[in-house]
Amino acid sequence: AAGVIQSPRHLIKEKRETATLKCYPIPRHDTVYWYQQGPGQDPQFLISFYEKMQSDKGSIPDRFSAQQFSDYHSELNMSSLELGDSALYFCASSLGPAGEPQETQYFGPGTRLLVL
Amino acid sequence: AQSVSQHNHHVILSEAASLELGCNYSYGGTVNLFWYVQYPGQHLQLLLKYFSGDPLVKGIKGFEAEFIKSKFSFNLRKPSVQWSDTAEYFCAVNAHQKVTFGTGTKLQVIP
C-alpha cells in the first residue's frame, strides 16, 4: 500500500540558510501534519492542514511556514536556519476532518535536517 | 491540553521475557490512543490503536495494549520479546486531531 512520502530524506544546510521540506500524503488523505523530533526527543507537533487550510498550530517557530496545495501535498519552509533546527521532521497524513471518528495518522519516513 | 507520561525511559530485557510498558494520559474528554514503534534509524510505525469498544487491543508483531479508563492508562504488553523488538516505543494520544506523544521508552532486548 502507498505510504506517506517525504523528500528529501536528508538535508544539510548552513546557519541562516533556508530549507524546504516536502510531504506527499497517502492517496485520498486530505489532512497533513508536521512534527519535529530533536535528537533523543519525542516528536513535537508543529502544524497541520486540512483541505489546504491550516487546521491547528503547535510549537512552530515564526521562522517556519507551511502550506498545503491543491493536490494535498504540503511543504514546510524553514528560513534563517539555526543549529537547534537540526532534527528529524516527520510528516503524517490522515483522512477526514476534526470530529468523530478520529482517524489514524500515518507517518512518513522523515527528513533528517542537519544545520552546520 | 492533553499530556502523556511514559514512566520507563529505558528497559532492558532478555529474549523470551515478558514486556509491559506503562502509559498514562491526562485529558478530560474522549481520546484515541496509540502505540508507535521507532526502530533504530527508521520512522514511526503504528503498532496498535484504540478508538472504542473492546479495551484490550491487539496489534502487530504480537503486541497488545489494554485501555483502563479509570486509571487513564494504556499499557503495552508482549508475552515474549525478541531481539528484533529492540526499538523505541511511543505512546500517543489523539484529541481534536492533535497527537501528543510520550517521551518514549527505549527497549533493549538482549539475545
CSV table of C-alpha atoms in Angstrom, one decimal, chain B residues 12-102:
chain,number,residue,atom,x,y,z
B,12,ILE,CA,16.5,-4.0,29.2
B,13,LEU,CA,15.1,-7.5,28.9
B,14,SER,CA,16.4,-10.9,27.9
B,15,GLU,CA,14.8,-12.7,24.9
B,16,ALA,CA,11.6,-14.5,25.8
B,17,ALA,CA,10.9,-12.2,28.8
B,18,SER,CA,7.5,-10.6,29.1
B,19,LEU,CA,7.2,-6.9,28.5
B,20,GLU,CA,4.9,-4.3,29.9
B,21,LEU,CA,5.4,-0.6,29.1
B,22,GLY,CA,3.4,1.9,31.1
B,23,CYS,CA,1.5,4.8,29.6
B,24,ASN,CA,-0.7,7.3,31.4
B,25,TYR,CA,-2.5,10.2,29.8
B,26,SER,CA,-4.3,13.2,31.1
B,27,TYR,CA,-7.3,14.6,29.1
B,28,GLY,CA,-10.8,15.1,30.2
B,29,GLY,CA,-12.6,14.2,27.0
B,30,THR,CA,-12.7,11.4,24.5
B,31,VAL,CA,-9.3,10.4,23.3
B,32,ASN,CA,-7.9,7.9,20.9
B,33,LEU,CA,-4.8,6.1,22.0
B,34,PHE,CA,-1.9,4.7,20.0
B,35,TRP,CA,1.4,3.0,20.4
B,36,TYR,CA,4.1,3.7,17.8
B,37,VAL,CA,7.4,2.0,17.4
B,38,GLN,CA,10.6,3.5,16.0
B,39,TYR,CA,13.3,1.0,15.1
B,40,PRO,CA,16.8,2.4,15.0
B,41,GLY,CA,17.2,4.8,12.1
B,42,GLN,CA,13.7,4.3,11.0
B,43,HIS,CA,10.4,6.2,11.1
B,44,LEU,CA,7.5,5.9,13.4
B,45,GLN,CA,5.3,2.9,12.7
B,46,LEU,CA,1.8,2.2,14.1
B,47,LEU,CA,1.8,-0.8,16.5
B,48,LEU,CA,-1.9,-0.6,17.6
B,49,LYS,CA,-4.6,1.8,18.3
B,50,TYR,CA,-7.7,2.2,20.5
B,51,PHE,CA,-10.8,4.2,19.5
B,52,SER,CA,-13.7,2.5,21.2
B,53,GLY,CA,-15.1,-1.0,22.0
B,54,ASP,CA,-13.0,-3.8,23.5
B,55,PRO,CA,-10.4,-2.2,25.8
B,56,LEU,CA,-8.0,-5.0,25.0
B,57,VAL,CA,-6.4,-4.1,21.7
B,58,LYS,CA,-4.2,-6.5,19.7
B,59,GLY,CA,-1.6,-5.1,17.3
B,60,ILE,CA,1.1,-6.2,15.0
B,61,LYS,CA,4.0,-8.4,16.0
B,62,GLY,CA,2.3,-9.9,19.0
B,63,PHE,CA,1.8,-6.7,20.9
B,64,GLU,CA,-1.3,-5.8,22.8
B,65,ALA,CA,-2.5,-2.9,24.9
B,66,GLU,CA,-5.2,-2.5,27.5
B,67,PHE,CA,-7.2,0.7,27.9
B,68,ILE,CA,-8.2,1.2,31.5
B,69,LYS,CA,-10.4,4.3,31.6
B,70,SER,CA,-10.5,4.6,35.4
B,71,LYS,CA,-6.7,4.7,35.5
B,72,PHE,CA,-6.2,6.8,32.4
B,73,SER,CA,-3.8,4.1,31.3
B,74,PHE,CA,-2.9,2.3,28.1
B,75,ASN,CA,-0.1,-0.1,28.8
B,76,LEU,CA,1.6,-2.0,26.1
B,77,ARG,CA,2.4,-5.7,26.6
B,78,LYS,CA,4.0,-8.6,24.8
B,79,PRO,CA,4.3,-12.1,26.4
B,80,SER,CA,7.7,-12.9,24.9
B,81,VAL,CA,10.0,-10.4,23.4
B,82,GLN,CA,12.5,-11.0,20.7
B,83,TRP,CA,15.8,-9.3,19.9
B,84,SER,CA,14.1,-7.7,16.9
B,85,ASP,CA,11.8,-5.8,19.3
B,86,THR,CA,14.7,-3.6,20.2
B,87,ALA,CA,13.4,-0.1,19.4
B,88,GLU,CA,11.9,3.0,21.0
B,89,TYR,CA,8.2,2.8,21.8
B,90,PHE,CA,6.0,5.9,21.9
B,91,CYS,CA,2.6,6.1,23.5
B,92,ALA,CA,0.4,8.8,21.9
B,93,VAL,CA,-3.0,10.5,22.5
B,94,ASN,CA,-5.0,12.0,19.7
B,95,ALA,CA,-7.6,14.6,20.8
B,96,HIS,CA,-9.0,17.0,18.3
B,97,GLN,CA,-6.7,15.7,15.6
B,98,LYS,CA,-3.6,16.7,17.5
B,99,VAL,CA,-1.3,13.9,18.5
B,100,THR,CA,0.7,14.3,21.7
B,101,PHE,CA,3.5,11.8,22.3
B,102,GLY,CA,5.0,10.5,25.4
